[in-house]
Amino acid sequence: MEASKYVYLDNAATTPMDPRVIEEIDKHFKESYGNSSSLHSIGQKAAQTLVKSREIVASLINAKRDEIIFTSSGTEADNIAILGVALKNQNRGKNIITSAIEHHGVENPCKNLKKKGFSITFLPVDKYGLIDLRELEDMITDETTLISIMFANNEIGTIEPIKEIGAIAKKHDVLFHTDAVQAFGKIPIDVKAMNIDLLSASAHKLYGPKGVGMLYLRNKGVRESWGKFIEPIMYGGGHESDMRPSTVNVPGIAGFAKAVELAKNEMPKEIEIQTNFRDKIIRNVLKNIGDSYLNGHPTKRLPNNVNLGIRFIEGESIVLDLDSEGIATSTGSACSSKSLDPSHVLLAIGLKPHEAHGSLRVTVGRFTTEDDVNYFLEKLPPIINRLRKISPLTKL
Ligand SMILES: *Cc1c(COP(=O)(O)O)cnc(C)c1O
């Protein structure tokens, strides 16, 4: 291994910060250190940074400035959306519809509500990871207050039919939340055209800092026919329109806004470059490695996501061997890869547990080069050959 070479192909787990974001954050740590709630000028400077950042983040998804609530993560935004809507509207009904392939940030608050007497409908998905729109519509009852379906899946990259889901939610007067953490800044999103009521995003999947996220709340969480449709899940000072108390992380948010600005400018170019890398990896692996297949949809997928099934070996062994060659990839999602349970997403698309264990996720990003892709494609086959020779599964 060349000591200097490190090829990072795990951009769905987190991204390195863009140097321009680091510079922006550094500036704000030095210059906007005031509390944005303070009356004095250094506090007001921070408050202005916050206004500007809100404007930039909102503009990426065709939202208004005052519809953005900054949070400490994508997971926190998911929790506020799901628990906040469920609790506020329990008198209207206690059913929530979600999918079988959500990130734990959505899945686990839903499971928690179930323990508290709510009914949760987990929609199955097809072999590509897509929900069925007719089935979604059939599942809506008088008790349903919220549909929460992710924009794009973090493991297999499948992009759900968001606009169509939004139309169904609107037709049945049900709220629609989408966890857009993987899609935000990667592919176009328009909350108005797609009829999205709530949307979660996170800065660290977008070359921004870890520990900064946001929740979009349509019309500040007020629906004409329902009144206020969400309540806070934490109580403190009145920050973020009473939805997320805590002294606001202004430098982190300024970094998030910088990341959004960069994403907005570079999106068309990045989609093109990354789609090329993605398809080159898929083509090459399926051609050169026997008993391999693609997980997720061939075209309705994120530009940066490759998820491969490699038969007869454990994804974990491949990840460790690639790492020793200086290449970072993952198996399952980062959160579940430390547990021995197979990924719930791969099981939901119909893989057997042993197949799900043989998955390899390769996610390219802004800083991936053609050389990186070639290096990966050169190192992978000998690793697989070696592992298959020693694998007890080969004989199965
Ligand atoms: C990473 C991720 C999250 C969690 O975001 P954090 O900011 O890390 O809490 C939620 N949903 C999806 C789809 C993700 O990929």
Tab-separated table of C-alpha atoms in Angstrom, residues 3-390:
chain	number	residue	atom	x	y	z
A	3	ALA	CA	1.172	5.152	2.495
A	4	SER	CA	-0.064	8.419	1.055
A	5	LYS	CA	-2.956	7.019	-0.915
A	6	TYR	CA	-6.315	6.983	0.790
A	7	VAL	CA	-9.406	6.550	-1.295
A	8	TYR	CA	-12.587	7.524	0.497
A	9	LEU	CA	-15.608	5.778	-1.021
A	10	ASP	CA	-17.963	5.957	1.965
A	11	ASN	CA	-19.638	9.299	1.318
A	12	ALA	CA	-23.078	8.007	2.329
A	13	ALA	CA	-21.815	7.450	5.893
A	14	THR	CA	-20.412	10.942	6.108
A	15	THR	CA	-18.479	13.322	3.884
A	16	PRO	CA	-15.197	15.088	4.499
A	17	MET	CA	-15.753	18.821	4.975
A	18	ASP	CA	-15.160	20.987	1.946
A	19	PRO	CA	-12.155	23.271	2.712
A	20	ARG	CA	-14.343	26.264	1.815
A	21	VAL	CA	-16.784	25.206	4.539
A	22	ILE	CA	-13.982	24.874	7.091
A	23	GLU	CA	-12.812	28.373	6.217
A	24	GLU	CA	-16.333	29.755	6.658
A	25	ILE	CA	-16.831	28.033	10.023
A	26	ASP	CA	-13.440	29.203	11.246
A	27	LYS	CA	-14.350	32.775	10.355
A	28	HIS	CA	-17.621	32.551	12.255
A	29	PHE	CA	-16.057	30.931	15.324
A	30	LYS	CA	-13.789	33.949	15.447
A	31	GLU	CA	-16.202	36.690	14.409
A	32	SER	CA	-19.745	35.565	15.268
A	33	TYR	CA	-19.153	34.071	18.686
A	34	GLY	CA	-22.000	36.050	20.256
A	35	ASN	CA	-25.268	34.471	21.361
A	36	SER	CA	-27.772	35.138	18.585
A	37	SER	CA	-30.385	35.994	21.244
A	38	SER	CA	-28.287	38.789	22.795
A	39	LEU	CA	-29.099	42.452	22.233
A	40	HIS	CA	-25.516	43.680	21.892
A	41	SER	CA	-23.809	44.059	18.568
A	42	ILE	CA	-21.735	40.854	18.621
A	43	GLY	CA	-24.928	38.927	19.432
A	44	GLN	CA	-26.770	40.719	16.654
A	45	LYS	CA	-23.993	39.868	14.235
A	46	ALA	CA	-24.596	36.189	15.012
A	47	ALA	CA	-28.344	36.751	14.591
A	48	GLN	CA	-27.722	38.225	11.137
A	49	THR	CA	-25.571	35.251	10.166
A	50	LEU	CA	-28.445	33.039	11.224
A	51	VAL	CA	-30.967	34.929	9.076
A	52	LYS	CA	-28.702	34.745	6.061
A	53	SER	CA	-27.968	31.042	6.579
A	54	ARG	CA	-31.675	30.268	6.894
A	55	GLU	CA	-32.295	32.093	3.621
A	56	ILE	CA	-29.622	30.073	1.800
A	57	VAL	CA	-30.717	26.690	3.172
A	58	ALA	CA	-34.392	27.450	2.368
A	59	SER	CA	-33.577	28.501	-1.189
A	60	LEU	CA	-32.169	25.077	-2.079
A	61	ILE	CA	-35.594	23.430	-1.705
A	62	ASN	CA	-37.885	26.327	-2.711
A	63	ALA	CA	-38.859	27.027	0.904
A	64	LYS	CA	-39.137	30.323	2.794
A	65	ARG	CA	-36.609	31.437	5.361
A	66	ASP	CA	-38.967	31.164	8.322
A	67	GLU	CA	-39.880	27.583	7.397
A	68	ILE	CA	-36.420	26.277	8.397
A	69	ILE	CA	-35.724	25.005	11.944
A	70	PHE	CA	-32.044	24.319	12.605
A	71	THR	CA	-31.366	21.189	14.645
A	72	SER	CA	-28.328	19.290	15.892
A	73	SER	CA	-28.656	16.507	13.298
A	74	GLY	CA	-30.757	14.730	10.731
A	75	THR	CA	-31.821	12.263	13.408
A	76	GLU	CA	-33.038	15.079	15.637
A	77	ALA	CA	-35.018	16.594	12.755
A	78	ASP	CA	-36.619	13.181	12.104
A	79	ASN	CA	-37.548	12.820	15.787
A	80	ILE	CA	-39.060	16.304	16.018
A	81	ALA	CA	-41.076	15.687	12.842
A	82	ILE	CA	-42.444	12.269	13.774
A	83	LEU	CA	-42.958	12.591	17.501
A	84	GLY	CA	-44.034	16.247	17.216
A	85	VAL	CA	-46.723	15.553	14.607
A	86	ALA	CA	-47.904	12.292	16.211
A	87	LEU	CA	-48.317	13.817	19.662
A	88	LYS	CA	-49.885	17.062	18.490
A	89	ASN	CA	-52.544	15.310	16.414
A	90	GLN	CA	-53.448	12.299	18.569
A	91	ASN	CA	-57.023	13.535	18.764
A	92	ARG	CA	-57.306	13.377	14.983
A	93	GLY	CA	-55.869	9.847	14.848
A	94	LYS	CA	-53.034	7.609	15.924
A	95	ASN	CA	-51.800	5.993	12.717
A	96	ILE	CA	-48.557	6.761	10.918
A	97	ILE	CA	-47.524	5.248	7.601
A	98	THR	CA	-43.829	4.745	6.910
A	99	SER	CA	-41.687	2.352	4.886
A	100	ALA	CA	-39.787	-0.802	5.779
A	101	ILE	CA	-36.469	0.730	4.665
A	102	GLU	CA	-36.262	3.944	6.697
A	103	HIS	CA	-33.118	5.104	8.458
A	104	HIS	CA	-33.154	4.366	12.194
A	105	GLY	CA	-33.764	8.097	12.743
A	106	VAL	CA	-37.305	7.521	11.455
A	107	GLU	CA	-37.790	3.824	12.187
A	108	ASN	CA	-37.030	4.034	15.891
A	109	PRO	CA	-39.224	7.024	16.852
A	110	CYS	CA	-42.030	5.187	15.020
A	111	LYS	CA	-41.351	2.018	17.019
A	112	ASN	CA	-41.343	4.075	20.191
A	113	LEU	CA	-44.764	5.504	19.304
A	114	LYS	CA	-46.011	1.976	18.727
A	115	LYS	CA	-45.115	1.100	22.314
A	116	LYS	CA	-47.163	4.106	23.395
A	117	GLY	CA	-50.339	2.904	21.645
A	118	PHE	CA	-49.969	4.344	18.139
A	119	SER	CA	-50.419	2.111	15.115
A	120	ILE	CA	-47.552	2.192	12.651
A	121	THR	CA	-47.951	0.893	9.109
A	122	PHE	CA	-44.608	-0.221	7.654
A	123	LEU	CA	-45.068	-0.321	3.881
A	124	PRO	CA	-43.117	-3.100	2.156
A	125	VAL	CA	-40.949	-2.301	-0.862
A	126	ASP	CA	-40.292	-4.158	-4.119
A	127	LYS	CA	-36.972	-5.776	-5.078
A	128	TYR	CA	-35.596	-2.347	-6.024
A	129	GLY	CA	-36.615	-0.724	-2.747
A	130	LEU	CA	-39.565	1.216	-4.175
A	131	ILE	CA	-42.843	1.576	-2.304
A	132	ASP	CA	-46.097	0.851	-4.155
A	133	LEU	CA	-48.216	4.000	-4.526
A	134	ARG	CA	-51.505	2.130	-4.752
A	135	GLU	CA	-50.670	0.215	-1.586
A	136	LEU	CA	-49.801	3.479	0.155
A	137	GLU	CA	-53.159	4.955	-0.786
A	138	ASP	CA	-54.981	1.796	0.352
A	139	MET	CA	-53.328	1.957	3.760
A	140	ILE	CA	-54.503	5.486	4.575
A	141	THR	CA	-57.325	5.442	7.141
A	142	ASP	CA	-59.287	8.073	9.063
A	143	GLU	CA	-56.727	7.548	11.810
A	144	THR	CA	-53.710	8.443	9.634
A	145	THR	CA	-52.103	11.801	10.398
A	146	LEU	CA	-48.658	11.381	8.863
A	147	ILE	CA	-46.864	9.646	6.013
A	148	SER	CA	-43.084	9.504	6.476
A	149	ILE	CA	-41.203	8.091	3.485
A	150	MET	CA	-37.540	8.753	2.817
A	151	PHE	CA	-36.477	10.698	-0.274
A	152	ALA	CA	-33.586	8.367	-1.100
A	153	ASN	CA	-32.279	5.336	0.731
A	154	ASN	CA	-28.909	5.543	2.449
A	155	GLU	CA	-27.921	1.934	1.784
A	156	ILE	CA	-29.148	1.095	-1.705
A	157	GLY	CA	-29.589	4.624	-3.083
A	158	THR	CA	-33.135	4.068	-4.376
A	159	ILE	CA	-35.077	7.309	-4.938
A	160	GLU	CA	-38.740	7.063	-3.934
A	161	PRO	CA	-41.593	8.614	-6.017
A	162	ILE	CA	-41.761	11.664	-3.748
A	163	LYS	CA	-43.943	13.906	-5.896
A	164	GLU	CA	-46.541	11.162	-6.282
A	165	ILE	CA	-46.503	10.459	-2.536
A	166	GLY	CA	-46.991	14.186	-1.897
A	167	ALA	CA	-50.000	14.220	-4.212
A	168	ILE	CA	-51.561	11.265	-2.378
A	169	ALA	CA	-50.959	12.893	1.017
A	170	LYS	CA	-52.582	16.093	-0.191
A	171	LYS	CA	-55.587	14.298	-1.667
A	172	HIS	CA	-56.264	12.556	1.675
A	173	ASP	CA	-55.436	15.576	3.863
A	174	VAL	CA	-52.559	13.770	5.596
A	175	LEU	CA	-49.184	15.335	6.434
A	176	PHE	CA	-46.105	14.219	4.490
A	177	HIS	CA	-42.629	14.082	6.018
A	178	THR	CA	-39.571	12.962	4.094
A	179	ASP	CA	-36.120	12.128	5.439
A	180	ALA	CA	-34.090	13.762	2.678
A	181	VAL	CA	-30.701	13.461	4.359
A	182	GLN	CA	-29.164	11.539	1.436
A	183	ALA	CA	-30.887	13.550	-1.293
A	184	PHE	CA	-30.512	17.110	-0.011
A	185	GLY	CA	-27.933	18.948	-2.101
A	186	LYS	CA	-27.393	15.887	-4.295
A	187	ILE	CA	-30.520	15.918	-6.468
A	188	PRO	CA	-33.156	18.640	-7.031
A	189	ILE	CA	-35.846	19.007	-4.338
A	190	ASP	CA	-38.828	21.356	-4.477
A	191	VAL	CA	-41.013	21.183	-1.367
A	192	LYS	CA	-43.836	23.128	-3.027
A	193	ALA	CA	-43.995	21.158	-6.270
A	194	MET	CA	-43.608	17.874	-4.360
A	195	ASN	CA	-46.127	18.837	-1.672
A	196	ILE	CA	-43.752	18.058	1.182
A	197	ASP	CA	-44.914	19.321	4.613
A	198	LEU	CA	-41.826	18.373	6.615
A	199	LEU	CA	-38.302	17.514	5.440
A	200	SER	CA	-35.137	16.524	7.315
A	201	ALA	CA	-31.576	17.222	6.178
A	202	SER	CA	-28.093	17.024	7.675
A	203	ALA	CA	-24.922	19.037	6.988
A	204	HIS	CA	-22.367	16.236	7.312
A	205	LYS	CA	-23.688	14.284	4.343
A	206	LEU	CA	-23.112	17.393	2.242
A	207	TYR	CA	-19.454	18.323	2.955
A	208	GLY	CA	-20.589	20.354	5.982
A	209	PRO	CA	-19.976	19.860	9.721
A	210	LYS	CA	-21.248	16.966	11.820
A	211	GLY	CA	-23.837	17.854	14.438
A	212	VAL	CA	-25.853	20.319	12.333
A	213	GLY	CA	-29.172	19.556	10.655
A	214	MET	CA	-32.482	21.118	9.768
A	215	LEU	CA	-36.205	20.497	9.607
A	216	TYR	CA	-38.334	22.213	6.977
A	217	LEU	CA	-41.796	22.987	8.344
A	218	ARG	CA	-44.309	24.056	5.733
A	219	ASN	CA	-45.932	27.387	6.592
A	220	LYS	CA	-44.166	27.316	9.991
A	221	GLY	CA	-46.097	24.205	11.012
A	222	VAL	CA	-49.583	25.619	10.460
A	223	ARG	CA	-52.142	23.995	8.168
A	224	GLU	CA	-55.249	25.985	7.361
A	225	SER	CA	-57.678	23.179	8.129
A	226	TRP	CA	-55.787	21.787	11.149
A	227	GLY	CA	-54.197	24.810	12.790
A	228	LYS	CA	-50.739	24.137	14.266
A	229	PHE	CA	-49.807	20.592	13.237
A	230	ILE	CA	-46.675	20.015	15.306
A	231	GLU	CA	-45.537	20.471	18.890
A	232	PRO	CA	-41.985	20.595	20.255
A	233	ILE	CA	-40.454	17.538	21.890
A	234	MET	CA	-37.953	19.547	23.948
A	235	TYR	CA	-38.594	22.608	26.088
A	236	GLY	CA	-36.280	25.468	26.942
A	237	GLY	CA	-35.708	28.974	25.621
A	238	GLY	CA	-37.738	30.072	22.622
A	239	HIS	CA	-35.061	29.368	19.999
A	240	GLU	CA	-35.947	28.232	16.500
A	241	SER	CA	-39.598	29.325	16.728
A	242	ASP	CA	-40.031	27.335	19.976
A	243	MET	CA	-39.392	24.117	18.063
A	244	ARG	CA	-35.800	23.448	19.063
A	245	PRO	CA	-34.533	25.157	22.207
A	246	SER	CA	-30.769	25.520	22.860
A	247	THR	CA	-28.265	28.269	22.216
A	248	VAL	CA	-27.965	28.211	18.469
A	249	ASN	CA	-24.830	26.753	16.845
A	250	VAL	CA	-24.257	29.759	14.609
A	251	PRO	CA	-20.776	28.849	13.265
A	252	GLY	CA	-21.922	25.305	12.440
A	253	ILE	CA	-25.049	26.645	10.750
A	254	ALA	CA	-22.991	29.161	8.748
A	255	GLY	CA	-20.919	26.165	7.610
A	256	PHE	CA	-24.087	24.278	6.686
A	257	ALA	CA	-25.247	27.288	4.632
A	258	LYS	CA	-21.872	27.456	2.893
A	259	ALA	CA	-22.149	23.743	2.087
A	260	VAL	CA	-25.631	24.338	0.658
A	261	GLU	CA	-24.435	27.254	-1.456
A	262	LEU	CA	-21.643	25.091	-2.902
A	263	ALA	CA	-24.018	22.185	-3.506
A	264	LYS	CA	-26.437	24.477	-5.325
A	265	ASN	CA	-23.728	25.749	-7.664
A	266	GLU	CA	-22.101	22.403	-8.292
A	267	MET	CA	-25.088	20.062	-8.389
A	268	PRO	CA	-25.549	19.682	-12.167
A	269	LYS	CA	-21.833	19.060	-12.702
A	270	GLU	CA	-21.559	16.697	-9.731
A	271	ILE	CA	-24.587	14.676	-10.800
A	272	GLU	CA	-22.960	14.116	-14.176
A	273	ILE	CA	-19.499	13.218	-12.867
A	274	GLN	CA	-20.723	10.990	-10.058
A	275	THR	CA	-23.261	9.182	-12.221
A	276	ASN	CA	-20.413	8.331	-14.581
A	277	PHE	CA	-18.264	6.986	-11.753
A	278	ARG	CA	-21.212	5.083	-10.317
A	279	ASP	CA	-22.068	3.420	-13.613
A	280	LYS	CA	-18.432	2.679	-14.394
A	281	ILE	CA	-18.083	0.846	-11.072
A	282	ILE	CA	-21.337	-1.076	-11.565
A	283	ARG	CA	-20.502	-2.085	-15.144
A	284	ASN	CA	-16.967	-3.103	-14.300
A	285	VAL	CA	-17.834	-5.171	-11.225
A	286	LEU	CA	-20.796	-6.971	-12.794
A	287	LYS	CA	-18.643	-7.814	-15.812
A	288	ASN	CA	-15.447	-8.854	-14.041
A	289	ILE	CA	-16.637	-10.430	-10.824
A	290	GLY	CA	-18.697	-13.579	-11.115
A	291	ASP	CA	-21.684	-14.097	-8.840
A	292	SER	CA	-22.143	-10.396	-8.215
A	293	TYR	CA	-25.283	-8.295	-8.609
A	294	LEU	CA	-26.567	-4.781	-8.025
A	295	ASN	CA	-28.791	-3.961	-5.050
A	296	GLY	CA	-31.294	-1.137	-5.547
A	297	HIS	CA	-32.738	0.340	-8.724
A	298	PRO	CA	-30.538	0.577	-11.840
A	299	THR	CA	-31.594	4.152	-12.687
A	300	LYS	CA	-33.863	5.509	-9.926
A	301	ARG	CA	-30.857	5.794	-7.643
A	302	LEU	CA	-28.625	8.457	-6.151
A	303	PRO	CA	-25.831	9.543	-8.495
A	304	ASN	CA	-23.190	8.577	-5.930
A	305	ASN	CA	-24.454	5.185	-4.701
A	306	VAL	CA	-23.323	1.687	-5.650
A	307	ASN	CA	-24.500	-1.282	-3.585
A	308	LEU	CA	-23.210	-4.653	-4.692
A	309	GLY	CA	-24.121	-8.149	-3.679
A	310	ILE	CA	-21.036	-10.395	-3.773
A	311	ARG	CA	-21.944	-14.029	-3.287
A	312	PHE	CA	-20.151	-16.498	-0.994
A	313	ILE	CA	-18.219	-13.967	1.100
A	314	GLU	CA	-18.910	-11.549	3.918
A	315	GLY	CA	-19.111	-7.851	3.070
A	316	GLU	CA	-17.250	-7.164	6.280
A	317	SER	CA	-14.171	-9.087	5.120
A	318	ILE	CA	-14.158	-7.174	1.833
A	319	VAL	CA	-14.395	-3.854	3.684
A	320	LEU	CA	-11.475	-4.773	5.961
A	321	ASP	CA	-9.301	-5.981	3.080
A	322	LEU	CA	-10.071	-2.878	1.040
A	323	ASP	CA	-9.200	-0.777	4.057
A	324	SER	CA	-5.789	-2.393	4.244
A	325	GLU	CA	-5.291	-1.216	0.645
A	326	GLY	CA	-6.270	2.309	1.707
A	327	ILE	CA	-9.859	2.233	0.439
A	328	ALA	CA	-12.863	3.111	2.632
A	329	THR	CA	-16.207	1.432	1.810
A	330	SER	CA	-18.980	-0.060	3.887
A	331	THR	CA	-21.293	-2.996	4.272
A	332	GLY	CA	-24.876	-2.360	5.345
A	333	SER	CA	-25.163	1.131	6.789
A	334	ALA	CA	-22.620	2.693	9.136
A	335	CYS	CA	-25.035	2.461	12.038
A	336	SER	CA	-25.832	-1.208	11.608
A	337	SER	CA	-22.483	-2.470	10.373
A	338	LYS	CA	-21.282	-2.995	13.925
A	339	SER	CA	-24.198	-5.246	14.763
A	340	LEU	CA	-24.458	-8.788	13.488
A	341	ASP	CA	-28.054	-8.441	12.335
A	342	PRO	CA	-28.349	-8.226	8.580
A	343	SER	CA	-29.503	-4.875	7.237
A	344	HIS	CA	-33.293	-4.406	7.459
A	345	VAL	CA	-33.136	-2.630	4.092
A	346	LEU	CA	-31.516	-5.554	2.285
A	347	LEU	CA	-33.949	-7.994	3.900
A	348	ALA	CA	-36.856	-5.749	2.850
A	349	ILE	CA	-35.804	-5.929	-0.823
A	350	GLY	CA	-35.938	-9.695	-0.539
A	351	LEU	CA	-32.344	-10.776	0.104
A	352	LYS	CA	-31.723	-13.796	2.320
A	353	PRO	CA	-29.751	-13.063	5.495
A	354	HIS	CA	-26.561	-14.651	4.082
A	355	GLU	CA	-26.936	-12.568	0.908
A	356	ALA	CA	-27.458	-9.408	2.928
A	357	HIS	CA	-24.178	-10.130	4.745
A	358	GLY	CA	-22.390	-10.155	1.397
A	359	SER	CA	-23.157	-6.561	0.472
A	360	LEU	CA	-20.639	-3.853	-0.330
A	361	ARG	CA	-21.639	-0.184	-0.450
A	362	VAL	CA	-19.406	2.137	-2.448
A	363	THR	CA	-20.380	5.797	-2.404
A	364	VAL	CA	-18.420	8.369	-4.396
A	365	GLY	CA	-18.363	12.092	-3.638
A	366	ARG	CA	-17.149	15.548	-4.572
A	367	PHE	CA	-13.503	14.667	-4.002
A	368	THR	CA	-13.515	11.300	-5.776
A	369	THR	CA	-11.264	11.191	-8.852
A	370	GLU	CA	-11.113	8.886	-11.860
A	371	ASP	CA	-7.830	7.568	-10.396
A	372	ASP	CA	-9.656	6.666	-7.178
A	373	VAL	CA	-12.264	4.721	-9.110
A	374	ASN	CA	-9.610	2.912	-11.140
A	375	TYR	CA	-7.605	2.103	-8.012
A	376	PHE	CA	-10.702	0.590	-6.390
A	377	LEU	CA	-11.543	-1.413	-9.511
A	378	GLU	CA	-7.978	-2.730	-9.654
A	379	LYS	CA	-7.826	-3.745	-5.971
A	380	LEU	CA	-11.263	-5.337	-5.626
A	381	PRO	CA	-11.023	-8.496	-7.814
A	382	PRO	CA	-7.900	-10.009	-6.170
A	383	ILE	CA	-9.435	-9.395	-2.754
A	384	ILE	CA	-12.598	-11.198	-3.757
A	385	ASN	CA	-10.674	-14.089	-5.305
A	386	ARG	CA	-8.593	-14.506	-2.176
A	387	LEU	CA	-11.602	-14.357	0.148
A	388	ARG	CA	-13.574	-16.794	-1.947
A	389	LYS	CA	-10.715	-19.296	-1.825
A	390	ILE	CA	-10.777	-19.343	1.951
